[in-house]
mmCIF file with all atom_site columns, C-alpha atoms in Angstrom:
data_model
loop_
_atom_site.group_PDB
_atom_site.id
_atom_site.type_symbol
_atom_site.label_atom_id
_atom_site.label_alt_id
_atom_site.label_comp_id
_atom_site.label_asym_id
_atom_site.label_entity_id
_atom_site.label_seq_id
_atom_site.pdbx_PDB_ins_code
_atom_site.Cartn_x
_atom_site.Cartn_y
_atom_site.Cartn_z
_atom_site.occupancy
_atom_site.B_iso_or_equiv
_atom_site.pdbx_formal_charge
_atom_site.auth_seq_id
_atom_site.auth_comp_id
_atom_site.auth_asym_id
_atom_site.auth_atom_id
_atom_site.pdbx_PDB_model_num
ATOM 1   C CA . UNK T 1 1   ? -20.965 0.291   2.914   1.00 0.00 ? 306 UNK T CA 1
ATOM 2   C CA . UNK T 1 2   ? -18.884 -2.052  4.153   1.00 0.00 ? 307 UNK T CA 1
ATOM 3   C CA . UNK T 1 3   ? -16.152 -1.921  0.839   1.00 0.00 ? 308 UNK T CA 1
ATOM 4   C CA . UNK T 1 4   ? -16.645 2.129   1.280   1.00 0.00 ? 309 UNK T CA 1
ATOM 5   C CA . UNK T 1 5   ? -15.084 1.689   4.979   1.00 0.00 ? 310 UNK T CA 1
ATOM 6   C CA . UNK T 1 6   ? -12.567 -0.805  4.180   1.00 0.00 ? 311 UNK T CA 1
ATOM 7   C CA . UNK T 1 7   ? -11.326 1.542   0.993   1.00 0.00 ? 312 UNK T CA 1
ATOM 8   C CA . UNK T 1 8   ? -11.307 4.327   3.464   1.00 0.00 ? 313 UNK T CA 1
ATOM 9   C CA . UNK T 1 9   ? -8.960  2.947   5.915   1.00 0.00 ? 314 UNK T CA 1
ATOM 10  C CA . UNK T 1 10  ? -6.867  1.573   3.368   1.00 0.00 ? 315 UNK T CA 1
ATOM 11  C CA . UNK T 1 11  ? -6.470  5.266   1.732   1.00 0.00 ? 316 UNK T CA 1
ATOM 12  C CA . UNK T 1 12  ? -5.804  6.361   5.249   1.00 0.00 ? 317 UNK T CA 1
ATOM 13  C CA . UNK T 1 13  ? -3.250  3.990   5.929   1.00 0.00 ? 318 UNK T CA 1
ATOM 14  C CA . UNK T 1 14  ? -1.226  4.750   2.482   1.00 0.00 ? 319 UNK T CA 1
ATOM 15  C CA . UNK T 1 15  ? -1.989  8.498   2.826   1.00 0.00 ? 320 UNK T CA 1
ATOM 16  C CA . UNK T 1 16  ? -0.512  8.103   6.775   1.00 0.00 ? 321 UNK T CA 1
ATOM 17  C CA . UNK T 1 17  ? 2.880   6.179   5.619   1.00 0.00 ? 322 UNK T CA 1
ATOM 18  C CA . UNK T 1 18  ? 3.464   8.497   2.892   1.00 0.00 ? 323 UNK T CA 1
ATOM 19  C CA . UNK T 1 19  ? 3.020   11.534  4.623   1.00 0.00 ? 324 UNK T CA 1
ATOM 20  C CA . UNK T 1 20  ? 5.089   10.820  7.363   1.00 0.00 ? 325 UNK T CA 1
ATOM 21  C CA . UNK T 1 21  ? 1.862   11.245  9.622   1.00 0.00 ? 326 UNK T CA 1
ATOM 22  C CA . UNK T 1 22  ? 3.201   8.528   11.799  1.00 0.00 ? 327 UNK T CA 1
ATOM 23  C CA . UNK T 1 23  ? 3.722   10.223  15.635  1.00 0.00 ? 328 UNK T CA 1
ATOM 24  C CA . UNK T 1 24  ? 3.357   8.586   19.226  1.00 0.00 ? 329 UNK T CA 1
ATOM 25  C CA . UNK T 1 25  ? 0.086   8.307   20.203  1.00 0.00 ? 330 UNK T CA 1
ATOM 26  C CA . UNK T 1 26  ? -0.365  10.439  23.816  1.00 0.00 ? 331 UNK T CA 1
ATOM 27  C CA . UNK T 1 27  ? -2.095  8.348   26.442  1.00 0.00 ? 332 UNK T CA 1
ATOM 28  C CA . UNK T 1 28  ? -5.216  10.475  28.130  1.00 0.00 ? 333 UNK T CA 1
ATOM 29  C CA . UNK T 1 29  ? -5.564  10.645  31.818  1.00 0.00 ? 334 UNK T CA 1
ATOM 30  C CA . UNK T 1 30  ? -8.351  7.480   32.226  1.00 0.00 ? 335 UNK T CA 1
ATOM 31  C CA . UNK T 1 31  ? -11.571 9.118   32.753  1.00 0.00 ? 336 UNK T CA 1
ATOM 32  C CA . UNK T 1 32  ? -13.937 8.391   35.890  1.00 0.00 ? 337 UNK T CA 1
ATOM 33  C CA . UNK T 1 33  ? -15.673 5.315   35.230  1.00 0.00 ? 338 UNK T CA 1
ATOM 34  C CA . UNK T 1 34  ? -19.810 5.775   34.926  1.00 0.00 ? 339 UNK T CA 1
ATOM 35  C CA . UNK T 1 35  ? -22.045 4.479   37.527  1.00 0.00 ? 340 UNK T CA 1
ATOM 36  C CA . UNK T 1 36  ? -23.719 2.037   35.373  1.00 0.00 ? 341 UNK T CA 1
ATOM 37  C CA . UNK T 1 37  ? -21.743 0.689   32.484  1.00 0.00 ? 342 UNK T CA 1
ATOM 38  C CA . UNK T 1 38  ? -23.710 0.945   29.195  1.00 0.00 ? 343 UNK T CA 1
ATOM 39  C CA . UNK T 1 39  ? -24.787 -2.365  27.346  1.00 0.00 ? 344 UNK T CA 1
ATOM 40  C CA . UNK T 1 40  ? -21.797 -2.947  24.577  1.00 0.00 ? 345 UNK T CA 1
ATOM 41  C CA . UNK T 1 41  ? -23.067 -3.170  21.253  1.00 0.00 ? 346 UNK T CA 1
ATOM 42  C CA . UNK T 1 42  ? -22.451 -6.255  19.078  1.00 0.00 ? 347 UNK T CA 1
ATOM 43  C CA . UNK T 1 43  ? -18.719 -6.157  17.835  1.00 0.00 ? 348 UNK T CA 1
ATOM 44  C CA . UNK T 1 44  ? -18.419 -5.279  14.319  1.00 0.00 ? 349 UNK T CA 1
ATOM 45  C CA . UNK T 1 45  ? -17.364 -8.198  11.782  1.00 0.00 ? 350 UNK T CA 1
ATOM 46  C CA . UNK T 1 46  ? -13.466 -6.915  11.096  1.00 0.00 ? 351 UNK T CA 1
ATOM 47  C CA . UNK T 1 47  ? -11.995 -6.291  7.756   1.00 0.00 ? 352 UNK T CA 1
ATOM 48  C CA . UNK T 1 48  ? -9.310  -8.164  6.238   1.00 0.00 ? 353 UNK T CA 1
ATOM 49  C CA . UNK T 1 49  ? -6.708  -5.786  4.238   1.00 0.00 ? 354 UNK T CA 1
ATOM 50  C CA . UNK T 1 50  ? -4.695  -7.528  2.306   1.00 0.00 ? 355 UNK T CA 1
ATOM 51  C CA . UNK T 1 51  ? -1.133  -6.324  1.176   1.00 0.00 ? 356 UNK T CA 1
ATOM 52  C CA . UNK T 1 52  ? 0.869   -7.570  -1.679  1.00 0.00 ? 357 UNK T CA 1
ATOM 53  C CA . UNK T 1 53  ? 4.470   -6.707  -2.106  1.00 0.00 ? 358 UNK T CA 1
ATOM 54  C CA . UNK T 1 54  ? 6.350   -7.824  -5.229  1.00 0.00 ? 359 UNK T CA 1
ATOM 55  C CA . UNK T 1 55  ? 9.145   -8.281  -2.783  1.00 0.00 ? 360 UNK T CA 1
ATOM 56  C CA . UNK T 1 56  ? 10.792  -7.772  0.797   1.00 0.00 ? 361 UNK T CA 1
ATOM 57  C CA . UNK T 1 57  ? 13.827  -9.183  0.789   1.00 0.00 ? 362 UNK T CA 1
ATOM 58  C CA . UNK T 1 58  ? 15.523  -7.493  -1.718  1.00 0.00 ? 363 UNK T CA 1
ATOM 59  C CA . UNK T 1 59  ? 14.009  -4.390  -1.364  1.00 0.00 ? 364 UNK T CA 1
ATOM 60  C CA . UNK T 1 60  ? 14.450  -1.822  2.027   1.00 0.00 ? 365 UNK T CA 1
ATOM 61  C CA . UNK T 1 61  ? 12.118  0.476   0.125   1.00 0.00 ? 366 UNK T CA 1
ATOM 62  C CA . UNK T 1 62  ? 9.826   -2.472  0.737   1.00 0.00 ? 367 UNK T CA 1
ATOM 63  C CA . UNK T 1 63  ? 10.096  -3.200  4.415   1.00 0.00 ? 368 UNK T CA 1
ATOM 64  C CA . UNK T 1 64  ? 10.371  0.364   5.272   1.00 0.00 ? 369 UNK T CA 1
ATOM 65  C CA . UNK T 1 65  ? 6.786   0.652   3.590   1.00 0.00 ? 370 UNK T CA 1
ATOM 66  C CA . UNK T 1 66  ? 5.586   -2.609  5.283   1.00 0.00 ? 371 UNK T CA 1
ATOM 67  C CA . UNK T 1 67  ? 6.860   -1.742  8.798   1.00 0.00 ? 372 UNK T CA 1
ATOM 68  C CA . UNK T 1 68  ? 5.008   1.955   8.345   1.00 0.00 ? 373 UNK T CA 1
ATOM 69  C CA . UNK T 1 69  ? 1.806   0.340   7.495   1.00 0.00 ? 374 UNK T CA 1
ATOM 70  C CA . UNK T 1 70  ? 1.717   -2.212  10.619  1.00 0.00 ? 375 UNK T CA 1
ATOM 71  C CA . UNK T 1 71  ? 2.621   0.989   12.674  1.00 0.00 ? 376 UNK T CA 1
ATOM 72  C CA . UNK T 1 72  ? -0.197  2.347   11.645  1.00 0.00 ? 377 UNK T CA 1
ATOM 73  C CA . UNK T 1 73  ? -2.325  -0.178  11.470  1.00 0.00 ? 378 UNK T CA 1
ATOM 74  C CA . UNK T 1 74  ? -1.359  -1.205  14.993  1.00 0.00 ? 379 UNK T CA 1
ATOM 75  C CA . UNK T 1 75  ? -1.730  2.616   16.613  1.00 0.00 ? 380 UNK T CA 1
ATOM 76  C CA . UNK T 1 76  ? -5.016  3.371   14.569  1.00 0.00 ? 381 UNK T CA 1
ATOM 77  C CA . UNK T 1 77  ? -7.002  0.272   12.917  1.00 0.00 ? 382 UNK T CA 1
ATOM 78  C CA . UNK T 1 78  ? -6.064  -2.946  15.073  1.00 0.00 ? 383 UNK T CA 1
ATOM 79  C CA . UNK T 1 79  ? -9.618  -3.010  16.666  1.00 0.00 ? 384 UNK T CA 1
ATOM 80  C CA . UNK T 1 80  ? -11.557 -2.284  12.925  1.00 0.00 ? 385 UNK T CA 1
ATOM 81  C CA . UNK T 1 81  ? -9.364  -4.728  10.699  1.00 0.00 ? 386 UNK T CA 1
ATOM 82  C CA . UNK T 1 82  ? -6.963  -7.512  9.629   1.00 0.00 ? 387 UNK T CA 1
ATOM 83  C CA . UNK T 1 83  ? -4.383  -7.126  7.774   1.00 0.00 ? 388 UNK T CA 1
ATOM 84  C CA . UNK T 1 84  ? -2.612  -9.717  6.035   1.00 0.00 ? 389 UNK T CA 1
ATOM 85  C CA . UNK T 1 85  ? 0.854   -9.218  4.462   1.00 0.00 ? 390 UNK T CA 1
ATOM 86  C CA . UNK T 1 86  ? 2.189   -11.282 1.607   1.00 0.00 ? 391 UNK T CA 1
ATOM 87  C CA . UNK T 1 87  ? 5.454   -11.249 0.245   1.00 0.00 ? 392 UNK T CA 1
ATOM 88  C CA . UNK T 1 88  ? 6.255   -12.981 -3.637  1.00 0.00 ? 393 UNK T CA 1
ATOM 89  C CA . UNK T 1 89  ? 9.700   -12.503 -3.510  1.00 0.00 ? 394 UNK T CA 1
ATOM 90  C CA . UNK T 1 90  ? 9.907   -11.024 -6.846  1.00 0.00 ? 395 UNK T CA 1
ATOM 91  C CA . UNK T 1 91  ? 7.900   -13.543 -8.656  1.00 0.00 ? 396 UNK T CA 1
ATOM 92  C CA . UNK T 1 92  ? 5.054   -11.876 -10.574 1.00 0.00 ? 397 UNK T CA 1
ATOM 93  C CA . UNK T 1 93  ? 3.552   -15.677 -11.016 1.00 0.00 ? 398 UNK T CA 1
ATOM 94  C CA . UNK T 1 94  ? 3.874   -15.854 -6.849  1.00 0.00 ? 399 UNK T CA 1
ATOM 95  C CA . UNK T 1 95  ? 1.990   -12.432 -6.725  1.00 0.00 ? 400 UNK T CA 1
ATOM 96  C CA . UNK T 1 96  ? -0.727  -13.639 -8.957  1.00 0.00 ? 401 UNK T CA 1
ATOM 97  C CA . UNK T 1 97  ? -1.258  -16.171 -6.991  1.00 0.00 ? 402 UNK T CA 1
ATOM 98  C CA . UNK T 1 98  ? -1.015  -15.185 -3.209  1.00 0.00 ? 403 UNK T CA 1
ATOM 99  C CA . UNK T 1 99  ? -3.848  -12.260 -4.588  1.00 0.00 ? 404 UNK T CA 1
ATOM 100 C CA . UNK T 1 100 ? -6.220  -14.820 -5.691  1.00 0.00 ? 405 UNK T CA 1
ATOM 101 C CA . UNK T 1 101 ? -5.454  -16.979 -2.319  1.00 0.00 ? 406 UNK T CA 1
ATOM 102 C CA . UNK T 1 102 ? -6.480  -13.661 -0.753  1.00 0.00 ? 407 UNK T CA 1
ATOM 103 C CA . UNK T 1 103 ? -9.670  -12.832 -2.795  1.00 0.00 ? 408 UNK T CA 1
ATOM 104 C CA . UNK T 1 104 ? -10.705 -16.155 -1.739  1.00 0.00 ? 409 UNK T CA 1
ATOM 105 C CA . UNK T 1 105 ? -10.095 -15.244 1.727   1.00 0.00 ? 410 UNK T CA 1
ATOM 106 C CA . UNK T 1 106 ? -12.699 -12.715 1.589   1.00 0.00 ? 411 UNK T CA 1
ATOM 107 C CA . UNK T 1 107 ? -10.287 -9.540  1.331   1.00 0.00 ? 412 UNK T CA 1
ATOM 108 C CA . UNK T 1 108 ? -12.507 -6.502  2.096   1.00 0.00 ? 413 UNK T CA 1
ATOM 109 C CA . UNK T 1 109 ? -9.320  -4.400  0.198   1.00 0.00 ? 414 UNK T CA 1
ATOM 110 C CA . UNK T 1 110 ? -6.325  -5.044  -1.464  1.00 0.00 ? 415 UNK T CA 1
ATOM 111 C CA . UNK T 1 111 ? -2.639  -2.935  -1.398  1.00 0.00 ? 416 UNK T CA 1
ATOM 112 C CA . UNK T 1 112 ? -0.673  -3.905  -4.246  1.00 0.00 ? 417 UNK T CA 1
ATOM 113 C CA . UNK T 1 113 ? 2.497   -3.126  -4.678  1.00 0.00 ? 418 UNK T CA 1
ATOM 114 C CA . UNK T 1 114 ? 3.271   -4.927  -8.366  1.00 0.00 ? 419 UNK T CA 1
ATOM 115 C CA . UNK T 1 115 ? 6.597   -6.005  -9.637  1.00 0.00 ? 420 UNK T CA 1
ATOM 116 C CA . UNK T 1 116 ? 4.844   -6.500  -13.587 1.00 0.00 ? 421 UNK T CA 1
ATOM 117 C CA . UNK T 1 117 ? 3.087   -3.560  -14.934 1.00 0.00 ? 422 UNK T CA 1
ATOM 118 C CA . UNK T 1 118 ? 1.515   -6.215  -17.482 1.00 0.00 ? 423 UNK T CA 1
ATOM 119 C CA . UNK T 1 119 ? 1.319   -9.402  -15.436 1.00 0.00 ? 424 UNK T CA 1
ATOM 120 C CA . UNK T 1 120 ? -0.432  -8.145  -12.168 1.00 0.00 ? 425 UNK T CA 1
ATOM 121 C CA . UNK T 1 121 ? -3.065  -5.785  -14.601 1.00 0.00 ? 426 UNK T CA 1
ATOM 122 C CA . UNK T 1 122 ? -5.349  -8.760  -14.819 1.00 0.00 ? 427 UNK T CA 1
ATOM 123 C CA . UNK T 1 123 ? -5.373  -9.074  -10.855 1.00 0.00 ? 428 UNK T CA 1
ATOM 124 C CA . UNK T 1 124 ? -6.272  -5.409  -10.531 1.00 0.00 ? 429 UNK T CA 1
ATOM 125 C CA . UNK T 1 125 ? -9.278  -5.805  -13.269 1.00 0.00 ? 430 UNK T CA 1
ATOM 126 C CA . UNK T 1 126 ? -10.568 -8.949  -10.825 1.00 0.00 ? 431 UNK T CA 1
ATOM 127 C CA . UNK T 1 127 ? -10.924 -6.795  -7.631  1.00 0.00 ? 432 UNK T CA 1
ATOM 128 C CA . UNK T 1 128 ? -12.424 -4.423  -10.343 1.00 0.00 ? 433 UNK T CA 1
ATOM 129 C CA . UNK T 1 129 ? -14.907 -6.981  -10.931 1.00 0.00 ? 434 UNK T CA 1
ATOM 130 C CA . UNK T 1 130 ? -15.386 -8.037  -7.637  1.00 0.00 ? 435 UNK T CA 1
ATOM 131 C CA . UNK T 1 131 ? -16.006 -4.853  -6.008  1.00 0.00 ? 436 UNK T CA 1
ATOM 132 C CA . UNK T 1 132 ? -12.551 -4.889  -3.997  1.00 0.00 ? 437 UNK T CA 1
ATOM 133 C CA . UNK T 1 133 ? -11.066 -1.852  -3.672  1.00 0.00 ? 438 UNK T CA 1
ATOM 134 C CA . UNK T 1 134 ? -7.673  -1.525  -4.709  1.00 0.00 ? 439 UNK T CA 1
ATOM 135 C CA . UNK T 1 135 ? -5.024  0.850   -4.172  1.00 0.00 ? 440 UNK T CA 1
ATOM 136 C CA . UNK T 1 136 ? -1.500  0.293   -6.332  1.00 0.00 ? 441 UNK T CA 1
ATOM 137 C CA . UNK T 1 137 ? 1.318   1.533   -3.714  1.00 0.00 ? 442 UNK T CA 1
ATOM 138 C CA . UNK T 1 138 ? 4.745   2.782   -5.342  1.00 0.00 ? 443 UNK T CA 1
ATOM 139 C CA . UNK T 1 139 ? 4.448   1.028   -8.800  1.00 0.00 ? 444 UNK T CA 1
ATOM 140 C CA . UNK T 1 140 ? 1.416   1.082   -11.123 1.00 0.00 ? 445 UNK T CA 1
ATOM 141 C CA . UNK T 1 141 ? 0.287   -1.672  -13.163 1.00 0.00 ? 446 UNK T CA 1
ATOM 142 C CA . UNK T 1 142 ? -1.256  -1.075  -17.151 1.00 0.00 ? 447 UNK T CA 1
ATOM 143 C CA . UNK T 1 143 ? -4.759  -1.061  -15.094 1.00 0.00 ? 448 UNK T CA 1
ATOM 144 C CA . UNK T 1 144 ? -5.111  2.467   -14.660 1.00 0.00 ? 449 UNK T CA 1
ATOM 145 C CA . UNK T 1 145 ? -8.505  2.718   -15.187 1.00 0.00 ? 450 UNK T CA 1
ATOM 146 C CA . UNK T 1 146 ? -9.430  -0.396  -12.803 1.00 0.00 ? 451 UNK T CA 1
ATOM 147 C CA . UNK T 1 147 ? -7.406  0.347   -9.545  1.00 0.00 ? 452 UNK T CA 1
ATOM 148 C CA . UNK T 1 148 ? -9.379  2.462   -7.338  1.00 0.00 ? 453 UNK T CA 1
ATOM 149 C CA . UNK T 1 149 ? -6.060  4.540   -6.587  1.00 0.00 ? 454 UNK T CA 1
ATOM 150 C CA . UNK T 1 150 ? -2.494  4.866   -6.660  1.00 0.00 ? 455 UNK T CA 1
ATOM 151 C CA . UNK T 1 151 ? -0.298  6.049   -3.457  1.00 0.00 ? 456 UNK T CA 1
ATOM 152 C CA . UNK T 1 152 ? 3.393   7.254   -5.107  1.00 0.00 ? 457 UNK T CA 1
ATOM 153 C CA . UNK T 1 153 ? 5.591   9.077   -7.100  1.00 0.00 ? 458 UNK T CA 1
ATOM 154 C CA . UNK T 1 154 ? 5.678   9.917   -10.658 1.00 0.00 ? 459 UNK T CA 1
ATOM 155 C CA . UNK T 1 155 ? 9.056   8.964   -11.867 1.00 0.00 ? 460 UNK T CA 1
ATOM 156 C CA . UNK T 1 156 ? 9.453   10.793  -14.508 1.00 0.00 ? 461 UNK T CA 1
ATOM 157 C CA . UNK T 1 157 ? 8.323   14.080  -12.655 1.00 0.00 ? 462 UNK T CA 1
ATOM 158 C CA . UNK T 1 158 ? 11.014  12.230  -9.846  1.00 0.00 ? 463 UNK T CA 1
ATOM 159 C CA . UNK T 1 159 ? 13.667  12.192  -12.512 1.00 0.00 ? 464 UNK T CA 1
ATOM 160 C CA . UNK T 1 160 ? 13.118  15.369  -13.748 1.00 0.00 ? 465 UNK T CA 1
ATOM 161 C CA . UNK T 1 161 ? 13.010  17.541  -10.598 1.00 0.00 ? 466 UNK T CA 1
ATOM 162 C CA . UNK T 1 162 ? 15.965  15.208  -9.574  1.00 0.00 ? 467 UNK T CA 1
ATOM 163 C CA . UNK T 1 163 ? 17.983  15.838  -12.852 1.00 0.00 ? 468 UNK T CA 1
ATOM 164 C CA . UNK T 1 164 ? 17.029  19.926  -12.187 1.00 0.00 ? 469 UNK T CA 1
ATOM 165 C CA . UNK T 1 165 ? 18.771  19.524  -8.710  1.00 0.00 ? 470 UNK T CA 1
ATOM 166 C CA . UNK T 1 166 ? 21.441  17.637  -9.788  1.00 0.00 ? 471 UNK T CA 1
ATOM 167 C CA . UNK T 1 167 ? 22.290  20.573  -12.078 1.00 0.00 ? 472 UNK T CA 1
ATOM 168 C CA . UNK T 1 168 ? 21.750  23.794  -10.437 1.00 0.00 ? 473 UNK T CA 1
ATOM 169 C CA . UNK T 1 169 ? 24.431  22.146  -7.710  1.00 0.00 ? 474 UNK T CA 1
ATOM 170 C CA . UNK T 1 170 ? 26.826  20.479  -10.258 1.00 0.00 ? 475 UNK T CA 1
ATOM 171 C CA . UNK T 1 171 ? 27.163  23.558  -12.200 1.00 0.00 ? 476 UNK T CA 1
ATOM 172 C CA . UNK T 1 172 ? 27.046  23.936  -16.260 1.00 0.00 ? 477 UNK T CA 1
ATOM 173 C CA . UNK T 1 173 ? 30.843  22.597  -16.561 1.00 0.00 ? 478 UNK T CA 1
ATOM 174 C CA . UNK T 1 174 ? 29.319  19.134  -14.705 1.00 0.00 ? 479 UNK T CA 1
ATOM 175 C CA . UNK T 1 175 ? 30.164  15.692  -16.782 1.00 0.00 ? 480 UNK T CA 1
ATOM 176 C CA . UNK T 1 176 ? 27.362  13.293  -16.002 1.00 0.00 ? 481 UNK T CA 1
ATOM 177 C CA . UNK T 1 177 ? 26.726  9.545   -16.405 1.00 0.00 ? 482 UNK T CA 1
ATOM 178 C CA . UNK T 1 178 ? 23.344  8.671   -17.253 1.00 0.00 ? 483 UNK T CA 1
ATOM 179 C CA . UNK T 1 179 ? 22.955  4.969   -16.009 1.00 0.00 ? 484 UNK T CA 1
ATOM 180 C CA . UNK T 1 180 ? 19.526  2.564   -17.448 1.00 0.00 ? 485 UNK T CA 1
ATOM 181 C CA . UNK T 1 181 ? 19.057  -0.520  -15.774 1.00 0.00 ? 486 UNK T CA 1
#
């Protein structure tokens, strides 16, 4: 049950940040205090969500993603979960080690922004073996069957759409250069 709740929370975080549903919360007027306060329920154990970024220092986009996740977390989930952000600084070996550390700390779910499709596949497979939901964010690993979900765009489809839009604006006589890298 805890893993299902963790999965729902993580998917909600990812969908909210990519859908742009981060609106400012409105504060309602406080309700009148009841005559006799009900007994407080025991505090539920908070979930621990690990978020592994391949690089924050060299990617403004990843920094924006981290900020959006954190904004949603602070606004909606801080009472039910703790979140652990780690930055691998572009090194897949560091990212693997950090994920192993998060697993050892008992994460309930992992949001993974991988930098190496093949090198990080083993981490996704390990999460599946351990029953830890793993959501790949914006980049995919080769472990397509092992991941829980993927949140991001399809690069080929995005590239095709961009090319078609460019051609529609530039016209038939445009000179186009394609750069790889």
